[in-house]
Structures are given as structure tokens and as C-alpha cells.
Amino acid sequence: MKGRKPALPCAICLCSCLVVLLGGTHTQAILSELNKPCGSNQQPTELGITFTSSVIDAEYIVAFDDYYTKASRQGYISAALGNTNTSWEIISRDNPAASFPSDFDIVKLPREDASVLKVLLRHPKVKQVTPHRKVVRTLKMMEDDDILLEQDIGPHPACNGTEKGPCWTEVLNFRGRSSLSLATAFWHATGRHTSRKLLRSVPKQVTAALHASTLWDMGFTGAGVRVAIFDTGLSEKHPHFKKIKERTNWTNEKTLDDGLGHGTFVAGVISSYKDCLGFAPDADLYVFRVFTNNQVSYTSWFLDAFNYAILKKINVLNLSIGGPDFMDHPFVDKVWELTANKVIMISAIGNDGPLYGTLNNPADQMDVIGVGGINFEDQIAKFSSRGMTTWELPGGYGRLKPDIVTYGSAVTGSNFKGGCRSLSGTSVASPVVAGVVTLLYSSVRHKEDLINPASMKQALMASARRLPGVNMFEQGHGKLDLIKAYQILSAYQPQASLSPSYIDLTECPYMWPYCSQPIYFGGMSTIVNVTILNGMGVTGKLAGKPTWHPYVPQFGNYIDVSISYSSVLWPWSGYLAVAISVVQDAVDWDGVAAGHIILTIESPPQGDESDPRRSTLKLPVRVRIIPTPPRSKRLLWDQYHNLRYPSGYFPRDNLLKKTDPLDWNGDHIHTNFKDMYQHLRSGGYFIEVLGAPFTCFDAKQYGALLLVDAEEEYFPEEISKLKRDIDEGLSVLVFADWYNTTVMKKVKFYDENTRYKPYGIKHSSVSKAVVFCIVWLDQRGN
């Protein structure tokens, strides 16, 4: 990482270590609390979601600043590399977009050469150069046998080797962009026995569960709306579809048909007109085959297909894939460009639940509708990924995602060559929302100029029904409500909105984890990352600075609020980061304080308008304040030195998990260490998060510093300061599982396409905290 010092050398090998530096009297009590049995919390079920993303050796995506013809692009690259004495070639792309201008090319070099890449970047027409990625996903969609026994939904061949259709089986693989379908619906524990009797209540038609017939009876069936399905293709002669406008193939296979069945199922949920009904049977289907029958894709295939979708003026795009790589810059940039062109993108949030912080890209982007899954009992599906977003870590706090949830367990859709099947996963929930969005779009085509990615998301959020007993990082704004969304969209006027629309640190469980710990004077600021949605235009800005208005009768003057925000809102969105702290006057006060923030969003005039569009928003804020706890009860979690993918894959702490040995989830007290957080809170401890170097906190305020699986290097100044803090009474707990360079070198996987074995670890700083703490122990003679 830029600006970081080299790693400290160490040849020590550790296994399952907890290093404790006893600088004070607080550590033993903390360890005692952590060693207590953890209530009734069950361990997460392993869902085996499998996908991989690997870099193709010496192939690079060269992105230009605009769209150029093939000859112009080749001329720019030739001019940039002409004097480098390096052989190179432009990889040809034979697909429907090849004859149109493009904004990128793929350049193949004989080897990786940073100097050549720098030369390319110096060309004035080149915007960025990034590695070309191969994506492999494993469709894990074995039907739920219990549900099928209760429902007669058509032919369903068994996986006995004699079936003609595809047989869904699990295959060992690694992380990347993947299908987000699952074999079986896993649900939260409810205290009730989930029996076959309960499953009889599962409806045969998901359209009936959301009352789509109400809009059908009004004459709205999706007609005139162009829907793109990015998946595994679709047979032209499938009996469930009547308006397949175009099928395009972006893979290296010479077929347009679906050889797997996933694309067929997704298309059926959106637009089937018989048997298992879709929401918008009269929509114009544009089928983009972006995955091979071997479940392989490339970033470049998506980029070309996305460009073609823009060219075709697609209205709604469903993407039932996802992966953790929100720094695959060409992909992310192209998603922004798509939505900037008014393409409403719906994407599955991921199947890595019940763990928190496991959101998939692009569903975690502000401009995309990210969809989580529930079952037909309105319970969050256990497989559904949870927030927060991790883009903003370690320096801040993640955004609210998913946006909404809908049915994703035991949903019925079109089978491979006719008939119906029942599948589960957030890639099932995603086309449910895509079908609803298409149906809604067709109902307001007379005001099409008002419909855009932000306004559609605003309508879905405002109409969603809050699920009781579920926090916001599990359900977003709540359960999809088609009829109410139609009512809101029908009366919609361009406006801005906030997500969440209020901040209430006293409201549990919805505002978890904010509501789980009161704030107090001297504590680290509580950061709430609010998303600004701008339905007035693709671009916008804040007109002036947001202002804080305390409610003095409600002790709002005891709150100190600082705000940072996006300088430009694009596309359709931005952020408002609210940092809340307590003033010194409230050091001994106990109570609830409130106020609100006022901000005004401004966008350029549209059509015949002469004045800018403006929308003034109020963000209520309510917090619980308590007297500052004693030092012995205050713990500080070091977030600043935690890295998370996509900075690099790291070997998992549990080396026995051989089916998925590389970790991509970063550590945070509110994500993968949620149970630890709750356990410490139940023991009376207060946990604060440090998002800055060690030189930025006053150790005299804390009983202990928690260093958990730290990967990032430490500045010499930090090490010196922390040593002084320990001498002055600070306890430090270092949690680390292992450090073994021999094992690290062996944790790699073979990419059959590139004939390359990339190492799982891409940084040398695993367990740095352990390394320097061991050095300290030696220096202290312990």
C-alpha cells in the first residue's frame, strides 16, 4: 500500500495464538468474558457457494476516454507502444458489438512489464489499464426435494445419469463472479419446526404472492419495455416465451441456446406467459449469453455486452451474478455508465449469509438495486448475504444494503426445455424484482421521462414493508410490495431521498448495530453512511453545506455532528457521511438527544425548464447518551490495519476448510466478528472502532486494544507509541491463528485457462500484529 513501510522480518511460525500484552489490569476480565459459552447462537451453515476470479497472465484491458473505431484504437495503442521494443498484440473480439465503436481493447504482452503499462497510461486517450480477468462460477441449483414433493410443477428428472436435461451438482471452485442460486432454502431459526406441513403453503406462482394480476387486469403486462437478461442464454423455441426480440452470444462457444438452464429459469421468472408465470409476459426480451456451458466468462465479454445494451436502449437489466471484486475497475465503471444511460440494473446481493459484510458486486453499488432473499414465511433466507458494504472500510463505515428483499426460496420458474422447476437463491430473488420493475415500468410509460434507476429504486424502497425483528443490514428497506410501489410510482415527482431516511440509534433491532451501544463523551465518533438518491437527474450536487439543527428541548445541543459528502452526485447517487459524538457538557448525562440535518440537492434543469431542480431533505437524528464508562470497560478495535479483498486473497484462518481456502471477507467487529461483539456487549464492555493510525487515539481512555487478524503494516511511529501506551497501563490483545510461510506458498490454485498458479496471498503482512508483538515480548524479557 502506498506510503506504508516494509514489513518487519520474522521467521516465527505460530499456530492458533492469542498474544496478550499485560500493560494493565483489564485483560483477564476480557478473556474471561470471551471464554464464556456463547448462548444459543448457532454456527453458520456452510452453503458452499463457489466461484473464482483469476487474472489472465499478461493480458490487459486498455480503457479509452471515449468510444473510438477499431482503427483509431489500434492507432493509439501503436503510437503508445511503438518505441518500447516490446512485442504486443490486440486480442480480436468477434461478437455483435465488434463493428461498433468501443471504449476498450485487450492487449496481450509477452510477459508482465510494469514499464510498458506506464507507457500505455501516458497516452492522452488512455484512461486506465487493468488486468484482464477470467470468471468461473459454479451453478449450484439442486432442486428442493421436499418442496417438489408437495407441488406438481412439471417434469423433474433425477440426477441418476439417465436424465436428458442438466443435472445440478456441486463442483469445487474458488471466488469470483458467480451465479447466486442455491440448492436449498436455508432459513433463520424461528423456534418452530419447519415441516412438510409448512411447505404446503408455498404458492405455485410467485406472481400470485405479489399480486401481479392486479396490474395485469389494468392492462399492464410489460409491453414496450426492453429487458436484458445477462446469463447462460435461452432457447429460441422455448414454449414459455412469446417476445424474444434478440439473442446474442458473447462467449467463445458457437451457440445461443442455454446449456445449463439458469438463464431459462431467470427469463421465466421475468417473462414466462404460461405454466409458471412471469411478471411481464409481453416485455421485449434481449438475451445476452455471457457464460459458457463450462460456466466461464471474461470481463471483456461483459464490457462488450454492456456497450451493446446501451446501444439497444435497454430499460431493465437483470444480473443474477456477483462477486466480491468491487475493484474490478472496468466492470464497475461500465455499470456506472449503464445506469447513467438510464438502464435500471437489478442484481443479486449474494449467497454468503448468514455472515455479515458479504455483499456481492455490482449489487453493492449505490446506483444498482441490490436484492436479498426471503422465504414465503417472510423470514430472511439464511443464504442471503448481509451488509454493510465494505468499500468504505477501514477508514469509515459501510452503506445500507441490500436495498430490498423478496422471495428467493422455493420460487417456481421455467425449466430447461419446458415445464417448471423450483429453485432458491438471491439470483432467484433478483429476477423477481426485475420482473416487477418491468411490469411497473410498463404501467408508467406515459411518464417515461421520470423513470430512471434512482426514481425506480425510490419507489421500491418507499413502498417496501418492514419485516419485524430484522435489522437493516439484513432486509434493507424491507419486503417488496408491488401494489404500493405502483401507487407511489404513478404519483411520482422528481425528487431526492436518503437511505436510510433517518438515524435513530435507539431503535432496535432495525438500527443494529447502531442501537446496540449508547454513545458517550470521549468515545470514537459513530459514523452513519447515508446514501443520497437523486431522482431529478443523473448528475447533481449539494447546494451549500448540510446544516445541523439540534432540538434544544430534547438535549440536541449535547450532540456534536460533523458531515462529509459527495462533491458530485453521479450517477443518480452519492453519499452523506454523518459522524456523531457527544460534547463534554454531557460527560455525566444519561438520556436521549435529538435533532435533524437539512440538506438541499440540486440538478440541472430538464427539457423546457429554466431553473435547476431542487429537493430539500431532512434527516432526523436521535441518539442515546450515557455517562462515560470507566476505562476498564472501554475496548478499542483496530480496524485501520485490517485489509480485505480485493486488496488480496488471504489463506483462511481455518485451514481445514479445503473447499474454499482463500478468504475474501475483511474483519470488522460488526461483520464476521458480530458474535464476539455481542458477547462483549452482553458482558458490559463498550467497543469502539479505530479507523486511524495508533498515533490518533488517547490510550488513557481505554482498558485494552484489540488487534484481530491484522494484515497491514505498522508505521514505526505507531509501534513506538503503542509501546509507551503499554508501559502506561494499556492492555493489548492480539488474536492470530497462524503464520507459516511454507503453508502460505502452498495455498494456491491452478487456473486451467492461463496455465498459471497464483498464490492465494498477495501481501507479506499476514499477522504483522503477532510479529511485532512477539518482538516486543522478546525485548521486554517475557
Coordinates of C-alpha atoms in Angstrom, one line a residue, residues 49-387:
I49 CA -21.1 -21.0 -2.7
T50 CA -18.4 -21.5 -5.3
F51 CA -16.8 -19.1 -7.8
T52 CA -13.5 -17.8 -8.9
S53 CA -11.9 -14.7 -10.5
S54 CA -8.4 -15.0 -11.8
V55 CA -6.1 -12.7 -13.7
I56 CA -5.1 -13.8 -17.2
D57 CA -1.4 -13.7 -17.5
A58 CA 0.0 -10.6 -19.3
E59 CA -3.4 -9.6 -20.8
Y60 CA -4.7 -6.1 -20.1
I61 CA -7.8 -4.2 -20.7
V62 CA -6.9 -0.8 -22.1
A63 CA -9.8 1.6 -21.4
F64 CA -10.0 4.8 -23.5
D65 CA -11.6 8.1 -22.6
D66 CA -14.3 7.8 -25.3
Y67 CA -15.7 5.5 -27.9
Y68 CA -13.4 5.1 -31.0
T69 CA -13.4 2.9 -34.1
K70 CA -11.2 -0.2 -34.2
A71 CA -8.7 1.5 -36.5
S72 CA -8.4 4.5 -34.2
R73 CA -7.9 2.4 -31.1
Q74 CA -5.2 0.4 -32.8
G75 CA -3.5 3.6 -33.8
Y76 CA -3.5 4.9 -30.3
I77 CA -2.0 1.7 -28.9
S78 CA 0.6 1.5 -31.6
A79 CA 1.6 5.1 -31.0
A80 CA 2.0 4.5 -27.3
L81 CA 4.0 1.2 -27.6
G82 CA 5.8 1.9 -30.9
N83 CA 9.1 2.8 -29.2
T84 CA 9.1 0.3 -26.4
N85 CA 10.8 -2.6 -28.3
T86 CA 8.1 -4.9 -26.9
S87 CA 6.1 -7.2 -28.9
W88 CA 2.3 -6.9 -28.4
E89 CA -1.0 -7.8 -30.0
I90 CA -4.6 -6.7 -29.7
I91 CA -6.9 -9.6 -29.0
S92 CA -9.6 -9.7 -31.5
R93 CA -13.2 -9.8 -30.3
D94 CA -15.8 -11.5 -32.6
N95 CA -19.2 -10.6 -31.2
P96 CA -22.2 -8.4 -32.1
A97 CA -20.5 -5.2 -30.8
A98 CA -17.3 -5.7 -32.9
S99 CA -18.5 -3.5 -35.8
F100 CA -19.4 -0.6 -33.5
P101 CA -17.0 1.9 -31.8
S102 CA -15.7 0.8 -28.4
D103 CA -14.0 2.3 -25.4
F104 CA -11.6 -0.5 -24.7
D105 CA -9.2 -3.1 -26.2
I106 CA -7.5 -6.2 -24.9
V107 CA -3.7 -6.1 -25.3
K108 CA -1.5 -9.2 -24.9
L109 CA 2.1 -8.7 -23.9
P110 CA 4.8 -11.4 -23.9
R111 CA 5.2 -11.0 -20.1
E112 CA 4.1 -8.8 -17.3
D113 CA 6.1 -5.5 -17.6
A114 CA 5.2 -2.5 -15.4
S115 CA 7.2 -0.1 -17.6
V116 CA 5.2 -0.9 -20.7
L117 CA 1.9 -0.4 -18.7
K118 CA 3.2 3.0 -17.6
V119 CA 3.9 4.0 -21.2
L120 CA 0.4 3.0 -22.2
L121 CA -1.1 5.1 -19.4
R122 CA 0.8 8.1 -20.6
H123 CA -1.1 8.2 -23.8
P124 CA -3.7 11.1 -23.7
K125 CA -6.5 8.9 -25.0
V126 CA -5.9 6.0 -22.5
K127 CA -8.0 6.3 -19.3
Q128 CA -6.7 3.2 -17.4
V129 CA -5.0 -0.1 -17.8
T130 CA -6.2 -3.1 -15.8
P131 CA -5.6 -6.9 -15.8
H132 CA -8.0 -8.9 -17.8
R133 CA -10.0 -11.3 -15.6
K134 CA -11.4 -14.7 -16.2
V135 CA -14.5 -15.6 -14.2
V136 CA -15.7 -19.1 -13.3
R137 CA -18.9 -19.7 -11.4
T138 CA -20.5 -23.0 -10.3
L139 CA -24.2 -23.2 -10.6
K140 CA -25.4 -25.0 -7.5
M141 CA -29.1 -25.3 -8.1
M142 CA -30.2 -28.8 -6.9
E143 CA -34.0 -28.6 -6.5
D144 CA -35.5 -28.8 -3.1
D145 CA -36.9 -32.3 -3.0
D146 CA -39.3 -31.6 0.0
I147 CA -40.9 -28.8 -1.9
L148 CA -41.2 -30.6 -5.1
L149 CA -43.0 -33.5 -3.3
E150 CA -45.7 -31.0 -2.3
Q151 CA -46.1 -29.4 -5.7
D152 CA -46.8 -30.8 -9.0
I153 CA -44.8 -28.4 -11.1
G154 CA -43.9 -30.4 -14.1
P155 CA -41.1 -32.8 -15.2
H156 CA -38.1 -33.1 -12.9
P157 CA -35.5 -35.7 -13.9
A158 CA -33.5 -37.2 -11.1
C159 CA -29.7 -37.0 -11.2
N160 CA -29.2 -40.7 -11.9
G161 CA -27.2 -40.4 -15.1
T162 CA -30.2 -41.1 -17.4
E163 CA -31.7 -37.7 -17.5
K164 CA -31.7 -35.6 -20.7
G165 CA -31.6 -32.2 -19.1
P166 CA -28.9 -30.7 -16.9
C167 CA -28.2 -32.2 -13.5
W168 CA -27.1 -29.7 -10.9
T169 CA -24.1 -30.9 -8.8
E170 CA -21.6 -29.2 -6.6
V171 CA -18.1 -28.6 -8.1
L172 CA -15.0 -27.5 -6.2
N173 CA -14.1 -23.9 -7.1
F174 CA -13.0 -20.6 -5.8
R175 CA -14.2 -17.0 -5.6
G176 CA -15.1 -14.7 -8.4
R177 CA -18.3 -13.5 -10.1
S178 CA -20.8 -16.3 -9.7
S179 CA -24.3 -17.4 -10.2
L180 CA -26.2 -16.6 -7.0
S181 CA -28.5 -19.6 -7.0
L182 CA -28.7 -22.2 -4.3
A183 CA -29.7 -25.8 -3.9
T184 CA -31.9 -25.5 -0.9
A185 CA -33.6 -22.7 1.1
F186 CA -32.0 -22.1 4.5
W187 CA -34.0 -20.0 6.9
H188 CA -33.4 -18.3 10.2
A189 CA -34.2 -20.3 13.3
T190 CA -37.8 -19.4 14.3
G191 CA -38.3 -21.7 17.3
R192 CA -40.8 -23.6 15.2
H193 CA -40.3 -27.0 13.5
T194 CA -40.0 -26.4 9.7
S195 CA -42.1 -29.3 8.5
R196 CA -43.6 -30.6 5.3
K197 CA -46.9 -29.2 6.5
L198 CA -45.4 -25.7 6.5
L199 CA -44.1 -26.2 3.0
R200 CA -47.6 -26.8 1.6
S201 CA -48.2 -23.1 2.0
V202 CA -45.6 -22.3 -0.7
P203 CA -47.5 -20.8 -3.7
K204 CA -47.1 -22.3 -7.1
Q205 CA -46.8 -18.9 -8.7
V206 CA -44.6 -16.1 -7.3
T207 CA -46.6 -13.7 -9.3
A208 CA -49.7 -14.6 -7.2
A209 CA -47.8 -14.0 -4.0
L210 CA -47.0 -10.4 -5.1
H211 CA -50.5 -9.8 -6.7
A212 CA -49.2 -9.2 -10.2
S213 CA -52.7 -9.9 -11.6
T214 CA -53.9 -6.6 -10.2
L215 CA -51.8 -4.8 -12.7
W216 CA -52.5 -7.3 -15.4
D217 CA -56.2 -6.7 -15.0
M218 CA -55.5 -3.0 -15.6
G219 CA -53.9 -3.8 -18.9
F220 CA -50.2 -3.7 -17.9
T221 CA -48.1 -6.7 -18.8
G222 CA -44.7 -5.3 -19.6
A223 CA -45.4 -4.3 -23.2
G224 CA -42.9 -1.9 -24.7
V225 CA -40.2 -2.4 -22.1
R226 CA -36.9 -3.7 -23.2
V227 CA -35.4 -6.2 -20.7
A228 CA -31.9 -7.6 -20.9
I229 CA -31.0 -10.9 -19.3
F230 CA -27.3 -11.5 -18.8
D231 CA -26.9 -15.2 -18.2
T232 CA -26.4 -18.5 -19.9
G233 CA -28.7 -18.0 -22.9
L234 CA -32.2 -19.1 -23.8
S235 CA -33.6 -21.5 -26.5
E236 CA -35.5 -19.6 -29.2
K237 CA -38.2 -22.3 -29.3
H238 CA -38.9 -22.5 -25.6
P239 CA -42.7 -22.6 -25.2
H240 CA -42.9 -20.2 -22.3
F241 CA -41.8 -17.1 -24.2
K242 CA -43.6 -15.1 -26.9
K243 CA -41.5 -11.9 -27.3
I244 CA -37.8 -12.9 -27.6
K245 CA -36.6 -9.8 -29.6
E246 CA -32.9 -10.7 -29.9
R247 CA -30.5 -13.3 -28.7
T248 CA -26.8 -12.5 -28.7
N249 CA -23.8 -14.6 -27.9
W250 CA -20.7 -13.0 -26.2
T251 CA -18.8 -16.2 -25.4
N252 CA -16.4 -18.3 -27.4
E253 CA -18.9 -21.0 -27.9
K254 CA -20.9 -21.2 -31.2
T255 CA -24.4 -21.4 -29.7
L256 CA -27.2 -19.1 -28.5
D257 CA -29.0 -21.7 -26.5
D258 CA -29.0 -22.3 -22.8
G259 CA -27.0 -25.4 -22.0
L260 CA -27.3 -25.1 -18.2
G261 CA -30.9 -24.0 -17.5
H262 CA -30.1 -21.0 -15.3
G263 CA -30.8 -18.3 -18.0
T264 CA -34.0 -20.1 -18.8
F265 CA -35.2 -20.0 -15.2
V266 CA -34.3 -16.3 -14.8
A267 CA -36.1 -15.4 -18.0
G268 CA -39.1 -17.4 -17.0
V269 CA -39.5 -15.6 -13.6
I270 CA -39.4 -12.3 -15.6
S271 CA -41.4 -13.0 -18.6
S272 CA -42.9 -16.5 -19.0
Y273 CA -46.5 -16.3 -20.2
K274 CA -47.8 -19.8 -19.3
D275 CA -47.4 -22.7 -16.8
C276 CA -45.0 -21.0 -14.3
L277 CA -45.9 -17.3 -14.9
G278 CA -43.5 -14.4 -15.1
F279 CA -44.4 -10.9 -14.2
A280 CA -44.1 -9.2 -17.6
P281 CA -45.1 -11.7 -20.3
D282 CA -45.3 -9.0 -23.0
A283 CA -41.9 -7.4 -22.4
D284 CA -39.3 -7.4 -25.2
L285 CA -36.6 -9.9 -24.2
Y286 CA -33.0 -9.3 -25.1
V287 CA -31.0 -12.4 -24.1
F288 CA -27.3 -11.9 -23.6
R289 CA -25.3 -15.2 -23.4
V290 CA -22.3 -14.2 -21.3
F291 CA -21.4 -17.5 -19.7
T292 CA -20.3 -20.7 -21.5
N293 CA -21.6 -24.2 -20.7
N294 CA -18.5 -24.6 -18.6
Q295 CA -19.6 -21.6 -16.6
V296 CA -16.7 -19.4 -17.8
S297 CA -16.8 -15.7 -18.6
Y298 CA -14.4 -12.8 -19.0
T299 CA -14.6 -9.2 -18.0
S300 CA -14.2 -8.2 -21.7
W301 CA -17.3 -10.2 -22.6
F302 CA -19.3 -8.2 -20.1
L303 CA -17.9 -4.9 -21.3
D304 CA -18.8 -5.6 -24.9
A305 CA -22.3 -6.8 -23.9
F306 CA -22.9 -3.8 -21.6
N307 CA -21.9 -1.5 -24.5
Y308 CA -24.4 -3.3 -26.8
A309 CA -27.1 -3.0 -24.1
I310 CA -26.6 0.8 -24.1
L311 CA -26.7 0.8 -27.9
K312 CA -30.0 -1.2 -27.8
K313 CA -31.5 1.3 -25.3
I314 CA -32.3 -1.4 -22.8
N315 CA -34.6 -0.3 -20.0
V316 CA -34.2 -3.0 -17.4
L317 CA -31.2 -5.3 -16.9
N318 CA -31.1 -8.4 -14.7
L319 CA -27.7 -9.6 -13.5
S320 CA -28.0 -12.7 -11.3
I321 CA -24.3 -13.0 -10.7
G322 CA -22.0 -11.4 -8.3
G323 CA -18.6 -11.5 -6.7
P324 CA -16.5 -9.7 -4.1
D325 CA -14.4 -7.7 -6.5
F326 CA -15.6 -4.2 -6.3
M327 CA -12.2 -3.0 -7.6
D328 CA -12.6 -4.7 -11.0
H329 CA -12.5 -1.1 -12.3
P330 CA -13.5 -1.7 -16.0
F331 CA -16.6 -3.7 -14.8
V332 CA -17.6 -1.2 -12.1
D333 CA -17.0 1.8 -14.4
K334 CA -19.2 0.2 -17.1
V335 CA -22.0 -0.5 -14.6
W336 CA -21.9 3.2 -13.7
E337 CA -22.1 4.1 -17.5
L338 CA -25.0 1.7 -17.9
T339 CA -27.1 3.3 -15.2
A340 CA -26.0 6.8 -16.3
N341 CA -27.8 5.8 -19.6
K342 CA -31.0 5.1 -17.6
V343 CA -30.6 1.4 -17.6
I344 CA -32.2 0.1 -14.4
M345 CA -29.9 -2.7 -13.2
I346 CA -31.1 -5.3 -10.7
S347 CA -28.6 -7.6 -9.2
A348 CA -28.4 -10.4 -6.6
I349 CA -26.8 -9.4 -3.3
G350 CA -25.1 -12.7 -2.7
N351 CA -25.5 -16.1 -1.1
D352 CA -22.8 -15.8 1.6
G353 CA -25.2 -15.4 4.5
P354 CA -25.7 -15.5 7.4
L355 CA -22.3 -13.8 7.6
Y356 CA -22.3 -10.0 7.6
G357 CA -20.2 -7.9 5.3
T358 CA -20.5 -10.4 2.4
L359 CA -22.3 -8.3 -0.2
N360 CA -21.5 -9.0 -3.8
N361 CA -20.7 -6.6 -6.6
P362 CA -22.4 -5.0 -8.5
A363 CA -25.4 -5.3 -6.2
D364 CA -23.5 -3.3 -3.5
Q365 CA -23.2 -0.2 -5.8
M366 CA -25.3 2.8 -5.0
D367 CA -26.8 3.0 -8.5
V368 CA -27.8 -0.7 -8.6
I369 CA -30.9 -2.3 -7.0
G370 CA -29.4 -4.9 -4.7
V371 CA -31.8 -7.7 -3.8
G372 CA -31.7 -10.1 -0.9
G373 CA -33.9 -13.2 -0.4
I374 CA -36.7 -14.2 2.0
N375 CA -38.9 -17.3 2.1
F376 CA -42.7 -17.4 1.8
E377 CA -43.0 -17.1 5.6
D378 CA -41.4 -13.6 5.3
Q379 CA -38.2 -14.8 7.0
I380 CA -34.8 -13.7 5.8
A381 CA -33.3 -16.6 3.9
K382 CA -30.2 -17.8 5.7
F383 CA -28.2 -17.8 2.5
S384 CA -28.9 -14.2 1.8
S385 CA -25.8 -12.0 2.2
R386 CA -25.8 -9.3 4.8
G387 CA -24.4 -5.7 4.8

